[in-house]
mmCIF file of C-alpha atoms and ligand atoms in Angstrom:
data_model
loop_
_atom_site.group_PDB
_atom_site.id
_atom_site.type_symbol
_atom_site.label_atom_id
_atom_site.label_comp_id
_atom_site.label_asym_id
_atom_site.label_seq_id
_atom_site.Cartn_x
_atom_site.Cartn_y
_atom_site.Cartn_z
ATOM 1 C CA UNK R 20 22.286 -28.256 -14.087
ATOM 2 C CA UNK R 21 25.110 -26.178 -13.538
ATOM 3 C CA UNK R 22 27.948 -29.026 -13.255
ATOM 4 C CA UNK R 23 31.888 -28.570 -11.484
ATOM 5 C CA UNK R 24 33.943 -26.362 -14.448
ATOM 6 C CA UNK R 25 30.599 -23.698 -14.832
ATOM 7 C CA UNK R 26 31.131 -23.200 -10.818
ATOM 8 C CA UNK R 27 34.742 -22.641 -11.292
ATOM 9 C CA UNK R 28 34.245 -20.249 -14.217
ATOM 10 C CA UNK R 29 31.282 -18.248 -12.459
ATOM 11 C CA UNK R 30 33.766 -18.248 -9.236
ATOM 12 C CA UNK R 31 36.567 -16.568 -11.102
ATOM 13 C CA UNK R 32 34.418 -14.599 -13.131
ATOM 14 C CA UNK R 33 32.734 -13.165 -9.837
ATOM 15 C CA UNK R 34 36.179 -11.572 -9.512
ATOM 16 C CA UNK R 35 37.849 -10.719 -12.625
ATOM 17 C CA UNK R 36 37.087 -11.187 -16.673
ATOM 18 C CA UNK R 37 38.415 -14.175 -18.102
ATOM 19 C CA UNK R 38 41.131 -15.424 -20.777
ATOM 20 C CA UNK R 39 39.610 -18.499 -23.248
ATOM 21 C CA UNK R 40 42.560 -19.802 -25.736
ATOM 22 C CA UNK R 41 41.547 -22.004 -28.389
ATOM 23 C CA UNK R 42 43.650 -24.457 -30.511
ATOM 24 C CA UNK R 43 42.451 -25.730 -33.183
ATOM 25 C CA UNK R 44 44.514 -29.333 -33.672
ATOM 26 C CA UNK R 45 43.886 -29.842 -37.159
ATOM 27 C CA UNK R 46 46.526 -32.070 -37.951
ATOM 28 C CA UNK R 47 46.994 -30.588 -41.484
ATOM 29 C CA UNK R 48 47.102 -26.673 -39.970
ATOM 30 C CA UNK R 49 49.610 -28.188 -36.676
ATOM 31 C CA UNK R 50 51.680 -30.547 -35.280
ATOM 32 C CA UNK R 51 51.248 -31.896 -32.127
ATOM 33 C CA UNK R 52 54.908 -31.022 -30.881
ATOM 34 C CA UNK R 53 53.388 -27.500 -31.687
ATOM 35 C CA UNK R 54 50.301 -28.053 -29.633
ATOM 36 C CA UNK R 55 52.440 -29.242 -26.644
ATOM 37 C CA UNK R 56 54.533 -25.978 -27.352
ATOM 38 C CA UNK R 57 51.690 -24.234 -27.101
ATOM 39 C CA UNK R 58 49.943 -25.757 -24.045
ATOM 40 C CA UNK R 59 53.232 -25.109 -22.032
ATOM 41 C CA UNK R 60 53.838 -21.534 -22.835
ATOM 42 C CA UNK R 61 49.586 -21.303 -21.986
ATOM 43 C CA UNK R 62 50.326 -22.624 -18.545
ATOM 44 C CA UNK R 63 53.040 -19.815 -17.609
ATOM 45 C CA UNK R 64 50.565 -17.012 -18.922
ATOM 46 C CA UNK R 65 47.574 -18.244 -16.866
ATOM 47 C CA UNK R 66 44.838 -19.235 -19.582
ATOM 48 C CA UNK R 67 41.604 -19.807 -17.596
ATOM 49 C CA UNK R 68 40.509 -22.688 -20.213
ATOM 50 C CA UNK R 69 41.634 -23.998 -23.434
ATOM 51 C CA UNK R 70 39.024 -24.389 -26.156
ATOM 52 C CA UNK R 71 40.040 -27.451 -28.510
ATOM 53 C CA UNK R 72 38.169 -27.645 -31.848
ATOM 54 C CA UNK R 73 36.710 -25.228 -34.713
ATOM 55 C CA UNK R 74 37.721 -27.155 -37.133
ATOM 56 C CA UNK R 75 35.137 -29.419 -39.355
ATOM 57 C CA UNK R 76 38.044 -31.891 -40.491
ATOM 58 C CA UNK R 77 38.741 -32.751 -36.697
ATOM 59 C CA UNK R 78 38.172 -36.524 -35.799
ATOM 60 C CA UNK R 79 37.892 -38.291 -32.397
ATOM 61 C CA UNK R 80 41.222 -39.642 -32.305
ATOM 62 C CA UNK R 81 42.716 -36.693 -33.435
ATOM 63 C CA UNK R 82 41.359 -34.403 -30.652
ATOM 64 C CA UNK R 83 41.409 -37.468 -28.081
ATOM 65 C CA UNK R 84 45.465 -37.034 -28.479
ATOM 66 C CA UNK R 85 45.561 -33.087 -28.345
ATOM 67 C CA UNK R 86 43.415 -33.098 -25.363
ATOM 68 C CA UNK R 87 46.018 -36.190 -23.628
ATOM 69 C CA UNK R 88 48.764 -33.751 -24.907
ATOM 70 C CA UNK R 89 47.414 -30.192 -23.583
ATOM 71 C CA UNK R 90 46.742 -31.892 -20.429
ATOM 72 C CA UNK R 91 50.070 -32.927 -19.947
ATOM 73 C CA UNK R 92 51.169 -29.445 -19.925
ATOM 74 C CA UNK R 93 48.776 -27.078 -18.744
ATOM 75 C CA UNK R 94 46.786 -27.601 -15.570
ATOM 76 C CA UNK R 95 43.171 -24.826 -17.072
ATOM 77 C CA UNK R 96 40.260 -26.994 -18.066
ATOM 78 C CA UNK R 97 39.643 -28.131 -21.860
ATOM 79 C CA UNK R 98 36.883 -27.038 -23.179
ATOM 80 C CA UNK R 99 35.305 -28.584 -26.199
ATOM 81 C CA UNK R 100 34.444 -26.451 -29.234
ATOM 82 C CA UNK R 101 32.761 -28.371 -31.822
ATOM 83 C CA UNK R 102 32.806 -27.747 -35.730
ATOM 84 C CA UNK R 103 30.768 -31.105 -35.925
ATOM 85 C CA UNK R 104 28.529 -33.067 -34.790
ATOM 86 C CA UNK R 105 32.268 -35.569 -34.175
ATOM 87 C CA UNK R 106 34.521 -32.986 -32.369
ATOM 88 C CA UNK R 107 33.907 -34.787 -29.059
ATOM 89 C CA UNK R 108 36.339 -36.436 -26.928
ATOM 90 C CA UNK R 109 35.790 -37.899 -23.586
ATOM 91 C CA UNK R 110 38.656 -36.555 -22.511
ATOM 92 C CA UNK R 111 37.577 -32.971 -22.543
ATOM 93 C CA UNK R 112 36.390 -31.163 -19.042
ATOM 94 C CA UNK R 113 33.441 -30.032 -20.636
ATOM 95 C CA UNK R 114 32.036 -28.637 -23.919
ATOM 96 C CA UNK R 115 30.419 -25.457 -25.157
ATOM 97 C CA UNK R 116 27.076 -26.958 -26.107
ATOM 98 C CA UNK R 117 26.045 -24.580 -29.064
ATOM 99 C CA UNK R 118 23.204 -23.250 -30.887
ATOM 100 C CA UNK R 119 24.587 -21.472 -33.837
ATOM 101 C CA UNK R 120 20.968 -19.871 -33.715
ATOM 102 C CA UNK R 121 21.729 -16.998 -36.573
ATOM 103 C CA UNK R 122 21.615 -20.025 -38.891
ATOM 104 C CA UNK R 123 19.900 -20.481 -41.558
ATOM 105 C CA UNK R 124 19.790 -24.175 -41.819
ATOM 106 C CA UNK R 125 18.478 -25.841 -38.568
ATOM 107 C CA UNK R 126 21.448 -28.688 -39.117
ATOM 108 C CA UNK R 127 23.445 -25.854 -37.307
ATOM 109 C CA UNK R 128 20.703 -25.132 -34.669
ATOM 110 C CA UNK R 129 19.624 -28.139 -33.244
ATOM 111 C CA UNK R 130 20.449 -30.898 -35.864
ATOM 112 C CA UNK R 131 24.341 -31.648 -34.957
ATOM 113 C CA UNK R 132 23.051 -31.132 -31.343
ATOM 114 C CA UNK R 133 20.833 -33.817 -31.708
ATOM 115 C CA UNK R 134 23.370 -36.218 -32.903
ATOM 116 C CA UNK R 135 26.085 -35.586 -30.697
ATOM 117 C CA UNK R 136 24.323 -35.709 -27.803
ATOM 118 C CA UNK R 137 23.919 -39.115 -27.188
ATOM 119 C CA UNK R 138 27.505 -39.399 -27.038
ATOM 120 C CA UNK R 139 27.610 -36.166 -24.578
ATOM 121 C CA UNK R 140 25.597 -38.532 -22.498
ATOM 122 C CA UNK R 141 27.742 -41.360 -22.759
ATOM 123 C CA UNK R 142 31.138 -39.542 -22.461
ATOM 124 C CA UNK R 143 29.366 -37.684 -19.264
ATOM 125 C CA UNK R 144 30.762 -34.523 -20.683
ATOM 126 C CA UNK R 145 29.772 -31.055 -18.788
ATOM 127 C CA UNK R 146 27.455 -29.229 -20.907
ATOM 128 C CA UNK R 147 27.887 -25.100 -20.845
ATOM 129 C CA UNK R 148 24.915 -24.321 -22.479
ATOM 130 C CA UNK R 149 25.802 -21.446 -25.616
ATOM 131 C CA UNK R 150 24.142 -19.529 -27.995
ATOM 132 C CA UNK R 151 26.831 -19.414 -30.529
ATOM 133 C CA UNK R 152 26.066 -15.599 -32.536
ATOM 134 C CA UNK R 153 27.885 -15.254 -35.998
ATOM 135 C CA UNK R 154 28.391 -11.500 -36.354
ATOM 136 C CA UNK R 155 29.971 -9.939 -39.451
ATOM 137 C CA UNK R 156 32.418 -10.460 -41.366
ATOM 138 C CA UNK R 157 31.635 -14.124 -39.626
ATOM 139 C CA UNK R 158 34.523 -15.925 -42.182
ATOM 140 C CA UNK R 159 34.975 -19.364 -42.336
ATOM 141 C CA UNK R 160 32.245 -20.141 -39.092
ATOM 142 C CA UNK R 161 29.818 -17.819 -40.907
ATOM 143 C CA UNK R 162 30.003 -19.570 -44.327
ATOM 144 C CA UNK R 163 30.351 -23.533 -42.865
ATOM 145 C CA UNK R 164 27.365 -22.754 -40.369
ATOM 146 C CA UNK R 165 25.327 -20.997 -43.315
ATOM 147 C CA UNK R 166 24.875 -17.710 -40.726
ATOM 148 C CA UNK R 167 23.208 -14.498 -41.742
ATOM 149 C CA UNK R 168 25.921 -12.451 -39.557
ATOM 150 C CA UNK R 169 24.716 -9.715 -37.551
ATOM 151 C CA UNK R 170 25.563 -6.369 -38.427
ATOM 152 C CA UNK R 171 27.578 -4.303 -35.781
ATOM 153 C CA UNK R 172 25.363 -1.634 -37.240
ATOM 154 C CA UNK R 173 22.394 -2.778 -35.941
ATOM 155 C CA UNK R 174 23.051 -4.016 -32.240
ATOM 156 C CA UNK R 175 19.824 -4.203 -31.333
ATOM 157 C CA UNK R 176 19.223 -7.429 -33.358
ATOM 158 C CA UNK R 177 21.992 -8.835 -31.610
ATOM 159 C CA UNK R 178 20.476 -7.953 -28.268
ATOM 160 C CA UNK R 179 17.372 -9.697 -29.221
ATOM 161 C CA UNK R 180 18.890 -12.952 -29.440
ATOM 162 C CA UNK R 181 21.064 -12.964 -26.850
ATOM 163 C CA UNK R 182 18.101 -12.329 -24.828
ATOM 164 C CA UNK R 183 16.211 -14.984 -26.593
ATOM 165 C CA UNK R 184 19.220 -17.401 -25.759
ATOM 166 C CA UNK R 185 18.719 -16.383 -21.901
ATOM 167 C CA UNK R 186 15.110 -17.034 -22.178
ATOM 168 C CA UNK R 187 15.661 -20.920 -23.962
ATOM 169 C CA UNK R 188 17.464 -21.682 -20.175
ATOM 170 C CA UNK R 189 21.136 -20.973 -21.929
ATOM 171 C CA UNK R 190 23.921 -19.757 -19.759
ATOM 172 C CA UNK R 191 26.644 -18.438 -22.261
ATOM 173 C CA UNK R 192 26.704 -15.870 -25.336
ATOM 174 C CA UNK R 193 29.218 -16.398 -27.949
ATOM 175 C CA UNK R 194 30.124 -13.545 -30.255
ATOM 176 C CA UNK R 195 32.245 -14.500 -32.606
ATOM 177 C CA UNK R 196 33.641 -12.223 -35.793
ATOM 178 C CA UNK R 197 35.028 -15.437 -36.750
ATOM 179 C CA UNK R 198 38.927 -16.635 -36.488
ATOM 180 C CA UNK R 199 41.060 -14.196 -38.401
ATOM 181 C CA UNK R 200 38.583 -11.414 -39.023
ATOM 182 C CA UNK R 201 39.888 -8.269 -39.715
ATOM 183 C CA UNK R 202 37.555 -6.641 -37.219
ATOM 184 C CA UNK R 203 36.215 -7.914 -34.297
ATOM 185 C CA UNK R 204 32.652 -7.413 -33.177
ATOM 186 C CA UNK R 205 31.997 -3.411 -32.425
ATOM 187 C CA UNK R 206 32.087 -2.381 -29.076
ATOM 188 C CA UNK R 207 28.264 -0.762 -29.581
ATOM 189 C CA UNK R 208 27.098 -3.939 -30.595
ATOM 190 C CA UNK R 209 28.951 -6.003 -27.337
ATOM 191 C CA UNK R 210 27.575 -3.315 -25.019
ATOM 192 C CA UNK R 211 24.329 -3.357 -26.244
ATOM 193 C CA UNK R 212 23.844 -7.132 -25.626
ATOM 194 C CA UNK R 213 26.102 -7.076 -21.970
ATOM 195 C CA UNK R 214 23.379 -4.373 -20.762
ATOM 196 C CA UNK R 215 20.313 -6.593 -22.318
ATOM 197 C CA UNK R 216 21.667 -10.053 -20.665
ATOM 198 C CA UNK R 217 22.523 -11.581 -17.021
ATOM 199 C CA UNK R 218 24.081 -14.640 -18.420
ATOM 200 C CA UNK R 219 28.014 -14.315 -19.069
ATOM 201 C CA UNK R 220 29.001 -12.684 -22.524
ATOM 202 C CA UNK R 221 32.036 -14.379 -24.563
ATOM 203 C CA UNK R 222 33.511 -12.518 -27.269
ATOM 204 C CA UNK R 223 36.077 -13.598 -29.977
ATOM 205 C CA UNK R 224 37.376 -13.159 -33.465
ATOM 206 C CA UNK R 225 40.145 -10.554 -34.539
ATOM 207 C CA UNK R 226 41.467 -10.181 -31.265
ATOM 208 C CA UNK R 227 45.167 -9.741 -31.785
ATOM 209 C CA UNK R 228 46.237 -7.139 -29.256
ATOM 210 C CA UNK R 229 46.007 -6.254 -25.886
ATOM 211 C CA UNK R 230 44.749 -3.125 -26.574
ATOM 212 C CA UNK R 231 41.896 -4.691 -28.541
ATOM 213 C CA UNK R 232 41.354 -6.941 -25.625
ATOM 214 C CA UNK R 233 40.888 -3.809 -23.351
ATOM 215 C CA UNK R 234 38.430 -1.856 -25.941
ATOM 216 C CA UNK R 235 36.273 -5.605 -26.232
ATOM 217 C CA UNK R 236 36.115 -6.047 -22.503
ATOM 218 C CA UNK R 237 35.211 -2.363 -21.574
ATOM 219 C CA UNK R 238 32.689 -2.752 -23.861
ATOM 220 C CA UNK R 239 31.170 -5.618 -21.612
ATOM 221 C CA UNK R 240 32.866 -9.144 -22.359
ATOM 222 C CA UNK R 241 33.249 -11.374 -19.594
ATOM 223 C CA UNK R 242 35.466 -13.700 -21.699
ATOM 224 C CA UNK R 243 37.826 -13.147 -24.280
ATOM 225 C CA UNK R 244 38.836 -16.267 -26.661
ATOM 226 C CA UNK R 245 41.793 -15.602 -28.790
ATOM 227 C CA UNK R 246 42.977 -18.419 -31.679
ATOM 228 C CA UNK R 247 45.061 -17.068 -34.297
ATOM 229 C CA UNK R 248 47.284 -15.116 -32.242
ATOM 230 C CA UNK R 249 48.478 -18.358 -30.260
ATOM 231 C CA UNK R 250 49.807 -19.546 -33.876
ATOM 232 C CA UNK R 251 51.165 -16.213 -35.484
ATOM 233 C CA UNK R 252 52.256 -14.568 -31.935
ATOM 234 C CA UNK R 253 53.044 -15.800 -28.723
ATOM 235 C CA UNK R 254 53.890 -13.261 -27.063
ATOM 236 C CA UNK R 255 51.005 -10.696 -27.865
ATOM 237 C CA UNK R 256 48.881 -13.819 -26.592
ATOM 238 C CA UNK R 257 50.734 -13.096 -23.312
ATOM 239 C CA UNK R 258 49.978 -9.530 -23.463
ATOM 240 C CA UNK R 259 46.675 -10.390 -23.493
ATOM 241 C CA UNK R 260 46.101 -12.417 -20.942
ATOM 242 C CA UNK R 261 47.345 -10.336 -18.776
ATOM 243 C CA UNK R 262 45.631 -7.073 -19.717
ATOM 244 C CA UNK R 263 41.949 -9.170 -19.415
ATOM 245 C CA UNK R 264 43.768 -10.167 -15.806
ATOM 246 C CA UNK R 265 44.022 -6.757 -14.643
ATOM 247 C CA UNK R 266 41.560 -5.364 -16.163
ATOM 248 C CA UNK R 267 39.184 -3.621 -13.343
HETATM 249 C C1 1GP Y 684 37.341 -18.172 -33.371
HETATM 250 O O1 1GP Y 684 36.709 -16.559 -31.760
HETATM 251 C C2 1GP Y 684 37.693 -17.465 -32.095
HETATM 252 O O2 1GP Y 684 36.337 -19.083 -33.198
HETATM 253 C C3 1GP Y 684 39.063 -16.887 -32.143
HETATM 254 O O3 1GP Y 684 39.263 -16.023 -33.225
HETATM 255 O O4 1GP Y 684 41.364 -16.815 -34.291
HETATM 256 O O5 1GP Y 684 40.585 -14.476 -34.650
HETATM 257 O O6 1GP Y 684 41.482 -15.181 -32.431
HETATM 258 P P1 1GP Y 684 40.759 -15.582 -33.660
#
């Protein structure tokens, strides 16, 4: 069932591509001054969501007070990503409920799934159902998540599970390079999966720049998601957001 913050994505998204930021509040990586810091300076550029999580190490309490803190500051809806079956918070809007379905151990397909979702239930957090696709170089999320990355040079595997994804009833495609990658997924492998799908396409990993940004959402993303640049620089984030903004 398509639930309140999927209608208010799909609404914007009828209109114009869209800007995901994700923080990752690993307390050992930031502080939470630094998370507040960023949250504010979010809310003047116009994020359409903040994505909280990535992380493995990241506990209940720990995300329960990033999530009070981002809130405080920055009016876009927080978004849970999970590294865990644990990264949930019932303070979150809703959560990208992932399938990291390039996987080779089924802990990371269905098995986390299965144990968080009781506490989905319980938390009556909004599911946004995601196929989460580890393409190469795939770093940290590729290793943890035991992925066999796809290969930009062969898009049409890609395709073939995003289309797979929008057959199992899911509403999202993740591509993800993984945080920090050198190179973010090829623009012949995002346009071959935009023109095999009808569900939205996010991409992310190794997006630093607006002019990336531009080249990745010609190529057929509805949603960027940017991480490390929020850390290492601001202002490019701002760039950013307001090149996937205007972008026609
Ligand atoms: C990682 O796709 C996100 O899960 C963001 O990647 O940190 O490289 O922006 P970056």
């Amino acid at each position: 069932m398509t639930g309140k913050i999927e209608k208010q994505l799909l609404k914007k998204l009828s209109k114009r591509k869209l800007h995901f930021s994700l923080i990752d509040p690993d307390p050992q990586k930031v502080s939470l001054k630094s998370v507040e810091e960023t949250a504010r300076a979010l809310e003047r550029f116009g994020t359409d969501a903040i994505l909280v999580g990535g992380s493995t190490r990241v506990t209940e309490d720990v995300l329960d007070e990033a999530i009070i803190a981002i809130k405080k500051h920055c009016s876009a809806p927080v978004i849970l990503f999970p590294g865990n079956a644990d990264g949930l918070s019932k303070h979150a809007d809703a959560i990208l409920f992932m399938s990291l379905m390039n996987s080779q151990d089924a802990l990371w397909i269905s098995g986390l799934q299965a144990m968080g979702a009781p506490l989905v239930k319980k938390f009556k957090i909004e599911t946004l159902p995601t196929a989460y696709l580890i393409v190469e170089p795939g770093m940290k999320a590729g290793e943890v998540g035991k992925a066999k990355p796809l290969k930009n040079k062969n898009p049409g595997e890609a395709a073939a599970y995003a289309l797979a994804a929008q057959y199992f009833g899911m509403r999202f495609v993740y591509l993800e390079a993984g945080s920090g990658a050198p190179q973010h997924v090829s623009e012949s492998l995002i346009s071959a999966v935009k023109k095999t799908i009808d569900i939205s396409l996010i991409v992310g990993g190794g997006i630093r720049s607006a002019g990336t940004a531009k080249k990745v959402l010609k190529a057929g993303a509805d949603i960027i998601v940017t991480g490390t640049v929020l850390e290492k620089n601001i202002a490019a984030a701002e760039g950013i957001i307001r090149t996937v903004h205007s972008f026609r």
